[in-house]
PDB file of C-alpha atoms in Angstrom:
ATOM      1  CA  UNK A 237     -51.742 -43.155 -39.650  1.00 41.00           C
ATOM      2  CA  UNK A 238     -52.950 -45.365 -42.291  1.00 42.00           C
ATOM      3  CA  UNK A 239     -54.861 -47.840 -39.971  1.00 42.00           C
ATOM      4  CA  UNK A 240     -57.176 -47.271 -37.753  1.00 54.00           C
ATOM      5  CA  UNK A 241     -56.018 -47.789 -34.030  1.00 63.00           C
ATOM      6  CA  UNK A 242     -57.721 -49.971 -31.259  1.00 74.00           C
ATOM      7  CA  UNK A 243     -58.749 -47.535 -28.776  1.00 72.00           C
ATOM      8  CA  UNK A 244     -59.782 -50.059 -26.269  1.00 76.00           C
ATOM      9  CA  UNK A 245     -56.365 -51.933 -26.461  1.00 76.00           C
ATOM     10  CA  UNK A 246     -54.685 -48.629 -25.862  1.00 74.00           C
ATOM     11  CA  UNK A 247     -56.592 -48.020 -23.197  1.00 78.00           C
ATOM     12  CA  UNK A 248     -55.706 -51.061 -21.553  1.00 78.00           C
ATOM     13  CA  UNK A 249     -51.985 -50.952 -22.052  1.00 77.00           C
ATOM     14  CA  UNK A 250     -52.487 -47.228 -20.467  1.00 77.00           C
ATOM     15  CA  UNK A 251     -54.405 -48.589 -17.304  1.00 76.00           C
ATOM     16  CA  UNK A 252     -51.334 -51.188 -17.084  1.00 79.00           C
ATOM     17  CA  UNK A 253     -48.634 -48.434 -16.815  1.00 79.00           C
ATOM     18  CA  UNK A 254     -50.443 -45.875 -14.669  1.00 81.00           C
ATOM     19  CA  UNK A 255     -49.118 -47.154 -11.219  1.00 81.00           C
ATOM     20  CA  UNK A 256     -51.023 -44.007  -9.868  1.00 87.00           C
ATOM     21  CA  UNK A 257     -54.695 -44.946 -11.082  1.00 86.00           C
ATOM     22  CA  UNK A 258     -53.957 -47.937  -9.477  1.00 87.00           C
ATOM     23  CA  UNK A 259     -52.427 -47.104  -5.931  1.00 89.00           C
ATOM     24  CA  UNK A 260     -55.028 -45.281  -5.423  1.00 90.00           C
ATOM     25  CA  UNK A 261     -57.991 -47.400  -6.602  1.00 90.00           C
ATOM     26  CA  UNK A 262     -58.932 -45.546  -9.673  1.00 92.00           C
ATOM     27  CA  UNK A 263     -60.575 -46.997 -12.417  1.00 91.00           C
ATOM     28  CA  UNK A 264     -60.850 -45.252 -16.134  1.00 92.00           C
ATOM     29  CA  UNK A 265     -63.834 -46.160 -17.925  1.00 91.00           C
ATOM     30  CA  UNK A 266     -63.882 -44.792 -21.595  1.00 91.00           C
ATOM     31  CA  UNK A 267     -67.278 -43.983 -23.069  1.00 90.00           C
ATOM     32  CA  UNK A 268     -66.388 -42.961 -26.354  1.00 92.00           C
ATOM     33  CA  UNK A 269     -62.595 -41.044 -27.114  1.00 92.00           C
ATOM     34  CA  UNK A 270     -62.415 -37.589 -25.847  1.00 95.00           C
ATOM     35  CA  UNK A 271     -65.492 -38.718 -22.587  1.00 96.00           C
ATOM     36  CA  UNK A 272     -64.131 -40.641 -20.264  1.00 95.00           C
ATOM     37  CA  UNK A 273     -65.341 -41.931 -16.347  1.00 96.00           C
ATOM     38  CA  UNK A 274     -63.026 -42.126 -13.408  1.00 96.00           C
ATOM     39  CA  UNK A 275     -64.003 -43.781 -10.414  1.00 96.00           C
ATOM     40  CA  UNK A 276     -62.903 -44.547  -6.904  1.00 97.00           C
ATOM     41  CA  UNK A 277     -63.602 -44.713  -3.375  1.00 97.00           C
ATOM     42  CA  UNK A 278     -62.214 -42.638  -0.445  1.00 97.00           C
ATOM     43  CA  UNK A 279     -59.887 -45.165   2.048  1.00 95.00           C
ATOM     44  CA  UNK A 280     -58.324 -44.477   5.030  1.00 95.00           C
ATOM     45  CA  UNK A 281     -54.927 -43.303   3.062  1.00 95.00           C
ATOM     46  CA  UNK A 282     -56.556 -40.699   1.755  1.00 95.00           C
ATOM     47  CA  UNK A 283     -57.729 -38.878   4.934  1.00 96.00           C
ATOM     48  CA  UNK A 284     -55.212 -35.514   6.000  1.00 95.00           C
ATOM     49  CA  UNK A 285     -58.375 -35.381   9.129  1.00 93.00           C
ATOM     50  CA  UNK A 286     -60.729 -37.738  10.866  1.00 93.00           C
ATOM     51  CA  UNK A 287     -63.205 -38.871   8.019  1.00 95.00           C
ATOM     52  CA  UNK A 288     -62.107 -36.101   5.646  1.00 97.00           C
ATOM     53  CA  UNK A 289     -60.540 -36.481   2.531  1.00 97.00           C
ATOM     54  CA  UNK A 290     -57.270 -34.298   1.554  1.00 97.00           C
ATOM     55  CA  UNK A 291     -57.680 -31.647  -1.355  1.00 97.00           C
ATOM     56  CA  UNK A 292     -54.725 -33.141  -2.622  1.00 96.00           C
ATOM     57  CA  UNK A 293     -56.307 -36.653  -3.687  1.00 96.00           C
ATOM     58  CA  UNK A 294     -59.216 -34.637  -5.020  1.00 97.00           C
ATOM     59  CA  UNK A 295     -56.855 -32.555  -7.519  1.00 97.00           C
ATOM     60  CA  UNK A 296     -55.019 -36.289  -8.581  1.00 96.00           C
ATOM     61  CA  UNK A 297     -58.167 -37.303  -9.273  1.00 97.00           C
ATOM     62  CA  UNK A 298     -58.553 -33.844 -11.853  1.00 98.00           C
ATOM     63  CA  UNK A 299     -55.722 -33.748 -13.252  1.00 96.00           C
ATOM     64  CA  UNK A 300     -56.452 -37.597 -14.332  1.00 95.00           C
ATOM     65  CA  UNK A 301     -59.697 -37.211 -15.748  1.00 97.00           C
ATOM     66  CA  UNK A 302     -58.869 -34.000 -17.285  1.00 97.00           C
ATOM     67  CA  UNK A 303     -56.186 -36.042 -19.031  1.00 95.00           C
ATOM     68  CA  UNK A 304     -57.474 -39.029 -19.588  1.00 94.00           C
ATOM     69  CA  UNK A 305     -60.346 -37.120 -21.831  1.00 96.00           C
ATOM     70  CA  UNK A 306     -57.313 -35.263 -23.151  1.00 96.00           C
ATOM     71  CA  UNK A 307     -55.308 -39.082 -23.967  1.00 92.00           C
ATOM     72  CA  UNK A 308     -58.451 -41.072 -25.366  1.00 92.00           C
ATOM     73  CA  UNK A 309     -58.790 -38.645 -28.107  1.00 94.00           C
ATOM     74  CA  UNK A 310     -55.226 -38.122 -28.942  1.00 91.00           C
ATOM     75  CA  UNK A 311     -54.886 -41.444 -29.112  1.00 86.00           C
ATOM     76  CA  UNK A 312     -57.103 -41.671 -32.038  1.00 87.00           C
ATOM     77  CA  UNK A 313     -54.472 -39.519 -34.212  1.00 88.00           C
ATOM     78  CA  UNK A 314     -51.466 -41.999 -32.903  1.00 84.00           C
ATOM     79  CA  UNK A 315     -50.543 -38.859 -30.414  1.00 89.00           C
ATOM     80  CA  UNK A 316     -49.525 -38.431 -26.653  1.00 89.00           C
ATOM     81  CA  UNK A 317     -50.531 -35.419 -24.501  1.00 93.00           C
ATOM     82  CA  UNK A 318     -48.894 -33.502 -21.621  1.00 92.00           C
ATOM     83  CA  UNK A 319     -50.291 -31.243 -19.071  1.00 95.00           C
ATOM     84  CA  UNK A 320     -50.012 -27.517 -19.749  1.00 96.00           C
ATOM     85  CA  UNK A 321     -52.178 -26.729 -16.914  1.00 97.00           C
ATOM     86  CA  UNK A 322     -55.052 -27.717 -15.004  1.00 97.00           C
ATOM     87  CA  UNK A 323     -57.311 -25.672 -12.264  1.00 98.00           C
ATOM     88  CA  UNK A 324     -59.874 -26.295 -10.660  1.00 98.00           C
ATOM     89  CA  UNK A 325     -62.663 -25.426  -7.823  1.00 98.00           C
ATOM     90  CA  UNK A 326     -63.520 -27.397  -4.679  1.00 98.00           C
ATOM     91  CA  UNK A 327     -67.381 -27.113  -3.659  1.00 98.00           C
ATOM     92  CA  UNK A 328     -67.770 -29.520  -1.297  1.00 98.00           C
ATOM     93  CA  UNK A 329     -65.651 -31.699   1.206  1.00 98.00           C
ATOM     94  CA  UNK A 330     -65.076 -35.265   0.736  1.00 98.00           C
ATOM     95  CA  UNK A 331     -65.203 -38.013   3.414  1.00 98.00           C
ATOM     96  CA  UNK A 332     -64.119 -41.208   4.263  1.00 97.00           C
ATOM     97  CA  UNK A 333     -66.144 -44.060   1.733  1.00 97.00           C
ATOM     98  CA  UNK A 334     -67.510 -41.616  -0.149  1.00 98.00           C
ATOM     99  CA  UNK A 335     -67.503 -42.828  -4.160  1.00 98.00           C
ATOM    100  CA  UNK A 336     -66.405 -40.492  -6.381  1.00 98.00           C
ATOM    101  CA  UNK A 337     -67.281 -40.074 -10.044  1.00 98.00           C
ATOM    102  CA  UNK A 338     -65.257 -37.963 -12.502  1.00 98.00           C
ATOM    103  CA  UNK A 339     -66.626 -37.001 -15.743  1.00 98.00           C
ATOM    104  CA  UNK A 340     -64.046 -35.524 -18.474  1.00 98.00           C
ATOM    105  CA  UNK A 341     -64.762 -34.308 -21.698  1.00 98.00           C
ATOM    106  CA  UNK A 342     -63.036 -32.276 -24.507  1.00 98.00           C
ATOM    107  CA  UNK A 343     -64.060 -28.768 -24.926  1.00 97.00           C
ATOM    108  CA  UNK A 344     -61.938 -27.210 -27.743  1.00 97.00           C
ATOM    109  CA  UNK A 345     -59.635 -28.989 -30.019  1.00 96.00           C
ATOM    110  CA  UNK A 346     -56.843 -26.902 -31.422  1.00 95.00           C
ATOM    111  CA  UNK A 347     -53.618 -28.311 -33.581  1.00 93.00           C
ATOM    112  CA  UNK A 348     -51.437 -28.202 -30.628  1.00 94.00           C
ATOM    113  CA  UNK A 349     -54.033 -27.797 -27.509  1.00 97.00           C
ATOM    114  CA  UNK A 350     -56.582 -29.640 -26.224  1.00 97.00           C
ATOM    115  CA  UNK A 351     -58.854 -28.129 -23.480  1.00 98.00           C
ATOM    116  CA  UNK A 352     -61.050 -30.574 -21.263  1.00 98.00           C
ATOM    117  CA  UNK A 353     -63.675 -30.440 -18.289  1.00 98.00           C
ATOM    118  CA  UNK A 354     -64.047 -32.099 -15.606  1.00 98.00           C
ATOM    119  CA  UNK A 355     -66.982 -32.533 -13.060  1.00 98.00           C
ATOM    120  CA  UNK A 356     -66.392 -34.736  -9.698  1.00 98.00           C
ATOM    121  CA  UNK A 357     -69.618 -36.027  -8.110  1.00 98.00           C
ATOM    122  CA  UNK A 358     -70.360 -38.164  -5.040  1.00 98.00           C
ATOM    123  CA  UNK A 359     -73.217 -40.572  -6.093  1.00 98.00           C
ATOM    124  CA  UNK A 360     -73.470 -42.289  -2.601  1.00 97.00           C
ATOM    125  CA  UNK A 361     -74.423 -38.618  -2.073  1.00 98.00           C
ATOM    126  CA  UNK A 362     -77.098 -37.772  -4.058  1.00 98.00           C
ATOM    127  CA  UNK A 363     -74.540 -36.911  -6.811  1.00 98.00           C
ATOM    128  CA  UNK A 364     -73.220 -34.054  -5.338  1.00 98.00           C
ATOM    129  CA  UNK A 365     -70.800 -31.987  -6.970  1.00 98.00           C
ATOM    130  CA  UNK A 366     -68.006 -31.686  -4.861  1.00 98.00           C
ATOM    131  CA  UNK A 367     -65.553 -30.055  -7.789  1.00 98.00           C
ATOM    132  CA  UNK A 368     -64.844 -28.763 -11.182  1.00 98.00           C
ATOM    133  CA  UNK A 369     -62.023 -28.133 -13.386  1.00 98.00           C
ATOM    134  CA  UNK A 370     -60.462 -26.835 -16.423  1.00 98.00           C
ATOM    135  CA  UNK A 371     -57.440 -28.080 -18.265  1.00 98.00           C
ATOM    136  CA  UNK A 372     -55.266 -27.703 -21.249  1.00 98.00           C
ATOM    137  CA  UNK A 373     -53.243 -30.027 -22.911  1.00 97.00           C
ATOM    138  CA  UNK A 374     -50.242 -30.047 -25.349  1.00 96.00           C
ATOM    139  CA  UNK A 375     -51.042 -32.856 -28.495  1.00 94.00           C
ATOM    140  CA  UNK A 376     -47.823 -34.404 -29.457  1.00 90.00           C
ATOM    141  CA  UNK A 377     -46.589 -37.419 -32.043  1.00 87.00           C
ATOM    142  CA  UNK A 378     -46.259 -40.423 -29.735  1.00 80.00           C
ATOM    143  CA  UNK A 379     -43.090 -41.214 -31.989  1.00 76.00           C
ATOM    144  CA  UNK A 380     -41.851 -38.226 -29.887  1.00 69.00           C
ATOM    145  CA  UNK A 381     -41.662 -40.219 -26.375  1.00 62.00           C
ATOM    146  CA  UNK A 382     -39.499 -43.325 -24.594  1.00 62.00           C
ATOM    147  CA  UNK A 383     -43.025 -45.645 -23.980  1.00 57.00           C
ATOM    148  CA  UNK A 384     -44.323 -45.095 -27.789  1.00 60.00           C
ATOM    149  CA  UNK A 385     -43.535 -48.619 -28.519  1.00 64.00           C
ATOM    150  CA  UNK A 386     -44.905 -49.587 -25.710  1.00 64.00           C
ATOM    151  CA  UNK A 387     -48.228 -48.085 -27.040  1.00 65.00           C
ATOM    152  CA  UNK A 388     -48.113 -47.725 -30.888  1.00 63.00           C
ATOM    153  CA  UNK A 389     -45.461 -50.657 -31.431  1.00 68.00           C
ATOM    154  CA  UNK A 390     -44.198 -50.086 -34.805  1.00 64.00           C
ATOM    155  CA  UNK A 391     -44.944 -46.896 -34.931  1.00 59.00           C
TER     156      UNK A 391
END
């Protein structure tokens, strides 16, 4: 790409079209491209029992960050990334208000892949870890998908 791109902006068009950051109170906070935050806070629509949090919102909130760490620095080469596959180990269970706090970072870079970690903590809990996981991630040309103008227009 001959100019350089305005991370921040993409971010922000990104946090506009993710309708499932945003049902479920998640908030993506970019420290530099390839480290990102996610945060949010355990309501009652997340509970599958009294005052405990399903897995399931848990593994949204990997697959996410994992992404997201995956996305920021992708974006930085005017590309797009997809989920090849993500795992991902639950330590601890999660109740009702509890804050969470996803860290995601890039671990290897390859031409095609992208591999990224994530840690989830509690911090109203002493920053707990409550679970970790591993994902990879396929690096495409945004000029390959239907929302690229919607990101990179004139592209």
């Amino acid at each position: 790409m001959d100019s350089p791109l305005d991370i921040s902006a993409l971010i922000a068009t990104y946090n506009q079209i993710n309708h499932y950051g945003r049902a479920n109170g998640m908030t993506l906070h970019v420290d530099q491209p390839g480290n990102i935050r996610y945060t949010m806070r355990v309501l009652d629509e997340h509970l599958s029992s009294p005052n405990t949090c399903h897995g399931g919102v848990l593994a949204g909130l990997m697959d996410a960050a994992l992404g997201a760490a995956a996305l920021s620095l992708a974006f930085t080469a005017g590309e797009l990334v997809s989920t090849v596959e993500f795992k991902m180990n639950y330590f601890h269970p999660v109740y009702l208000h509890d804050e969470l706090e996803a860290h995601g970072s890039i671990e290897h870079t390859g031409r095609t892949l992208l591999v990224t970690t994530t840690t989830i903590r509690c911090p109203n809990r002493d920053n707990l870890v409550v679970a970790r996981g591993l994902g990879t991630f396929n690096r495409y040309p945004a000029t390959k998908r239907d929302f690229r103008d919607l990101l990179f227009p004139g592209l």
